[in-house]
Amino acid sequence: MNRPDDRPPVTGPTGDLDRRYAWHPFTQMADWEREPPLVITRGRGCHLYDEAGNAYLDGSSSIWVNLHGHRKAPIDRAIRRQLSRVAHTTFLGLTHPTAAELAERLVALAPEGLSRVFYSDNGSTAVEVALKMAYQYWRQRRPGPKPEKRRFVHLAHAYHGDTVGAVSVGGIDLFHATFRGLTFPTTKVEFPYCYRCPWGKTYPACGLHCLEPVARTLEREAHETAGFVVEPLVQGASGILTMPEGYLKGLADLCRRHGVLLIADEVATGFGRTGRMFACEHEGVEPDLMCLSKGLTAGYLPLAATLATQAVYDAFRGRYDEFRTFFHGHSYTANPLGCAAALASLEVFEREDVLTRIQPRIRHLWGRLERHLGGHAHVGEIRGRGLMAGIELVADRATGEPFPLEAQVGNRIARAARAEGLLIRPIGNVVVLMPPLAMSRPQLTRLVTGVRRSLDAVTGAGS
Ligand SMILES: Cc1ncc(COP(=O)(O)O)c(C=O)c1O
């Protein structure tokens, strides 16, 4: 294998063109313009390769999308097969085989009660669709009263995407505060961030005290609340914050009791990431709406789906002139290439028994994290679920005092990790490891030990 050293990656015309013309997401472009970018030109399995042929382990699954590795033969073949038929036809007024078949497969896999699939293009649009569906559902459900429910509840630190509806239910000030003037009003409930418990409690002695604010909010506002949006079990973009056991189920029960739709945003957690197909399964939660994207196509193509219950769906049925229709759609809705990739990915899950095969890998990852990072002087907490791990770095382990954000410790570690042949993307002071489900045990070891060396290099400290 061609391992990189600590020279900057070779950059040719692509890097020059990029720096001159492209604008990157979540990136301070003034910094970006200063240095030659890493140019990735191909991938295979869990590796990505730059222009010079240096190999990097894809430790972030190309931002949480890749599942079975790059160039997975059955998915490559399925896309080529679809391409030889047609690349795209509209889903307005007609249908096509891959979208219909995929809808059937998703309904069969999804938590009980979800029976309809509405396609869109990415995680944000999947959430946007869920919000609009929930809002419209209450205006026209039958039978029964039609309360004016305009409000949405979400958790602190939540991330549901970057379109304006998704930003409205977002809780990360760094990303969302700028746009508050554009968003609709929502209610934010504290997140049970156990490492820095907002109520100063300790789990499990707290007895899930964190559910009390959920109960209080719903008692006060359920009459005007259309839906409660959550990232089940793990909040990804806030730094892999995990819910204590029983919290998700408790929250779901409270929503049911108060007549508020539960919207499960499984964009990051879906498709095996947490060790089960969907995170909701861990606590037997059956949402009213569920948002899927990222792993839906195993990291191949942009596609999303919002799944709805029969009750939600039925509220939209009626005579044409009742105008109960869901007036929402996108040009590339149900793109056949994306649907073909998604179907092929689900076949891989079945044929390779992926959900069984990842269990020893998950145990291996957590064993290695504990062994190589557990006692480190600058590791405050290691948390996550399945193949989603966050390592919260702190200036002082004893007090939990954070590193100042401007020190960019996470970014510097990711930088150092490149020289180790690893691609990772931190969130602030949290090093995030999100390997493809296909990452082997030796590769997982390499990922963790590489992070450990990078951490030592940046902080100058060991355990
Ligand atoms: C939980 C969750 N929801 C929604 C999104 C938005 O997805 P996309 O970037 O595809 O719009 C993300 C992206 O990270 C996410 O983690």
PDB file of N, CA and C and ligand atoms in Angstrom, residues 63-64 122-125 127 159-162 231 236-237 265-268 293-294, ligand 1:
ATOM      1  N   ILE A  63     -18.310  11.510   4.861  1.00  0.00           N
ATOM      2  CA  ILE A  63     -19.369  12.218   5.619  1.00  0.00           C
ATOM      3  C   ILE A  63     -20.610  11.347   5.763  1.00  0.00           C
ATOM      4  N   TRP A  64     -20.353  10.181   6.369  1.00  0.00           N
ATOM      5  CA  TRP A  64     -21.388   9.334   6.963  1.00  0.00           C
ATOM      6  C   TRP A  64     -22.306   8.666   5.951  1.00  0.00           C
ATOM      7  N   ASN A 122     -32.061  14.638  -0.478  1.00  0.00           N
ATOM      8  CA  ASN A 122     -30.990  14.657   0.539  1.00  0.00           C
ATOM      9  C   ASN A 122     -31.617  14.711   1.925  1.00  0.00           C
ATOM     10  N   GLY A 123     -30.786  14.667   2.941  1.00  0.00           N
ATOM     11  CA  GLY A 123     -31.314  14.607   4.301  1.00  0.00           C
ATOM     12  C   GLY A 123     -32.162  15.820   4.651  1.00  0.00           C
ATOM     13  N   SER A 124     -31.724  16.995   4.219  1.00  0.00           N
ATOM     14  CA  SER A 124     -32.472  18.215   4.534  1.00  0.00           C
ATOM     15  C   SER A 124     -33.862  18.179   3.907  1.00  0.00           C
ATOM     16  N   THR A 125     -33.937  17.738   2.664  1.00  0.00           N
ATOM     17  CA  THR A 125     -35.262  17.716   2.019  1.00  0.00           C
ATOM     18  C   THR A 125     -36.137  16.631   2.643  1.00  0.00           C
ATOM     19  N   VAL A 127     -36.247  15.956   5.728  1.00  0.00           N
ATOM     20  CA  VAL A 127     -36.780  16.596   6.941  1.00  0.00           C
ATOM     21  C   VAL A 127     -37.814  17.655   6.559  1.00  0.00           C
ATOM     22  N   TYR A 159     -29.347  18.725  14.792  1.00  0.00           N
ATOM     23  CA  TYR A 159     -28.999  19.102  13.414  1.00  0.00           C
ATOM     24  C   TYR A 159     -29.863  18.271  12.470  1.00  0.00           C
ATOM     25  N   HIS A 160     -30.645  18.972  11.647  1.00  0.00           N
ATOM     26  CA  HIS A 160     -31.523  18.256  10.722  1.00  0.00           C
ATOM     27  C   HIS A 160     -31.318  18.707   9.277  1.00  0.00           C
ATOM     28  N   GLY A 161     -30.261  19.474   9.038  1.00  0.00           N
ATOM     29  CA  GLY A 161     -29.978  19.891   7.672  1.00  0.00           C
ATOM     30  C   GLY A 161     -29.953  21.398   7.551  1.00  0.00           C
ATOM     31  N   ASP A 162     -29.753  21.872   6.324  1.00  0.00           N
ATOM     32  CA  ASP A 162     -29.447  23.289   6.100  1.00  0.00           C
ATOM     33  C   ASP A 162     -30.496  24.059   5.319  1.00  0.00           C
ATOM     34  N   GLU A 231     -33.247  13.183  16.409  1.00  0.00           N
ATOM     35  CA  GLU A 231     -32.279  12.239  15.857  1.00  0.00           C
ATOM     36  C   GLU A 231     -32.257  11.089  16.863  1.00  0.00           C
ATOM     37  N   GLY A 236     -25.773  13.353  15.653  1.00  0.00           N
ATOM     38  CA  GLY A 236     -24.487  13.263  14.966  1.00  0.00           C
ATOM     39  C   GLY A 236     -23.705  14.559  14.960  1.00  0.00           C
ATOM     40  N   ALA A 237     -24.267  15.584  14.311  1.00  0.00           N
ATOM     41  CA  ALA A 237     -23.500  16.794  14.022  1.00  0.00           C
ATOM     42  C   ALA A 237     -23.196  17.629  15.264  1.00  0.00           C
ATOM     43  N   ASP A 265     -35.550  11.467  12.647  1.00  0.00           N
ATOM     44  CA  ASP A 265     -34.586  11.803  11.602  1.00  0.00           C
ATOM     45  C   ASP A 265     -33.458  10.775  11.670  1.00  0.00           C
ATOM     46  N   GLU A 266     -33.598   9.739  10.844  1.00  0.00           N
ATOM     47  CA  GLU A 266     -32.589   8.661  10.816  1.00  0.00           C
ATOM     48  C   GLU A 266     -31.605   8.863   9.669  1.00  0.00           C
ATOM     49  N   VAL A 267     -31.465  10.118   9.254  1.00  0.00           N
ATOM     50  CA  VAL A 267     -30.562  10.395   8.132  1.00  0.00           C
ATOM     51  C   VAL A 267     -29.143   9.915   8.450  1.00  0.00           C
ATOM     52  N   ALA A 268     -28.685  10.184   9.669  1.00  0.00           N
ATOM     53  CA  ALA A 268     -27.323   9.760  10.037  1.00  0.00           C
ATOM     54  C   ALA A 268     -27.314   8.363  10.649  1.00  0.00           C
ATOM     55  N   SER A 293     -31.705   9.206   4.369  1.00  0.00           N
ATOM     56  CA  SER A 293     -30.882   9.640   3.230  1.00  0.00           C
ATOM     57  C   SER A 293     -29.496   9.022   3.424  1.00  0.00           C
ATOM     58  N   LYS A 294     -28.438   9.776   3.268  1.00  0.00           N
ATOM     59  CA  LYS A 294     -27.055   9.308   3.472  1.00  0.00           C
ATOM     60  C   LYS A 294     -26.858   7.827   3.082  1.00  0.00           C
TER      61      LYS A 294
HETATM   62  C1  LIG B   1     -29.466  13.800  11.371  1.00  0.00           C
HETATM   63  C2  LIG B   1     -29.272  14.547  10.078  1.00  0.00           C
HETATM   64  N1  LIG B   1     -30.332  15.032   9.450  1.00  0.00           N
HETATM   65  C3  LIG B   1     -30.231  15.692   8.283  1.00  0.00           C
HETATM   66  C4  LIG B   1     -29.001  15.916   7.720  1.00  0.00           C
HETATM   67  C5  LIG B   1     -28.886  16.683   6.455  1.00  0.00           C
HETATM   68  O1  LIG B   1     -28.564  15.836   5.396  1.00  0.00           O
HETATM   69  P1  LIG B   1     -27.986  16.430   4.032  1.00  0.00           P
HETATM   70  O2  LIG B   1     -26.614  16.924   4.324  1.00  0.00           O
HETATM   71  O3  LIG B   1     -27.998  15.266   3.097  1.00  0.00           O
HETATM   72  O4  LIG B   1     -28.912  17.505   3.605  1.00  0.00           O
HETATM   73  C6  LIG B   1     -27.855  15.426   8.354  1.00  0.00           C
HETATM   74  C7  LIG B   1     -26.523  15.664   7.789  1.00  0.00           C
HETATM   75  O5  LIG B   1     -25.506  15.438   8.393  1.00  0.00           O
HETATM   76  C8  LIG B   1     -27.993  14.733   9.586  1.00  0.00           C
HETATM   77  O6  LIG B   1     -26.930  14.262  10.243  1.00  0.00           O
END
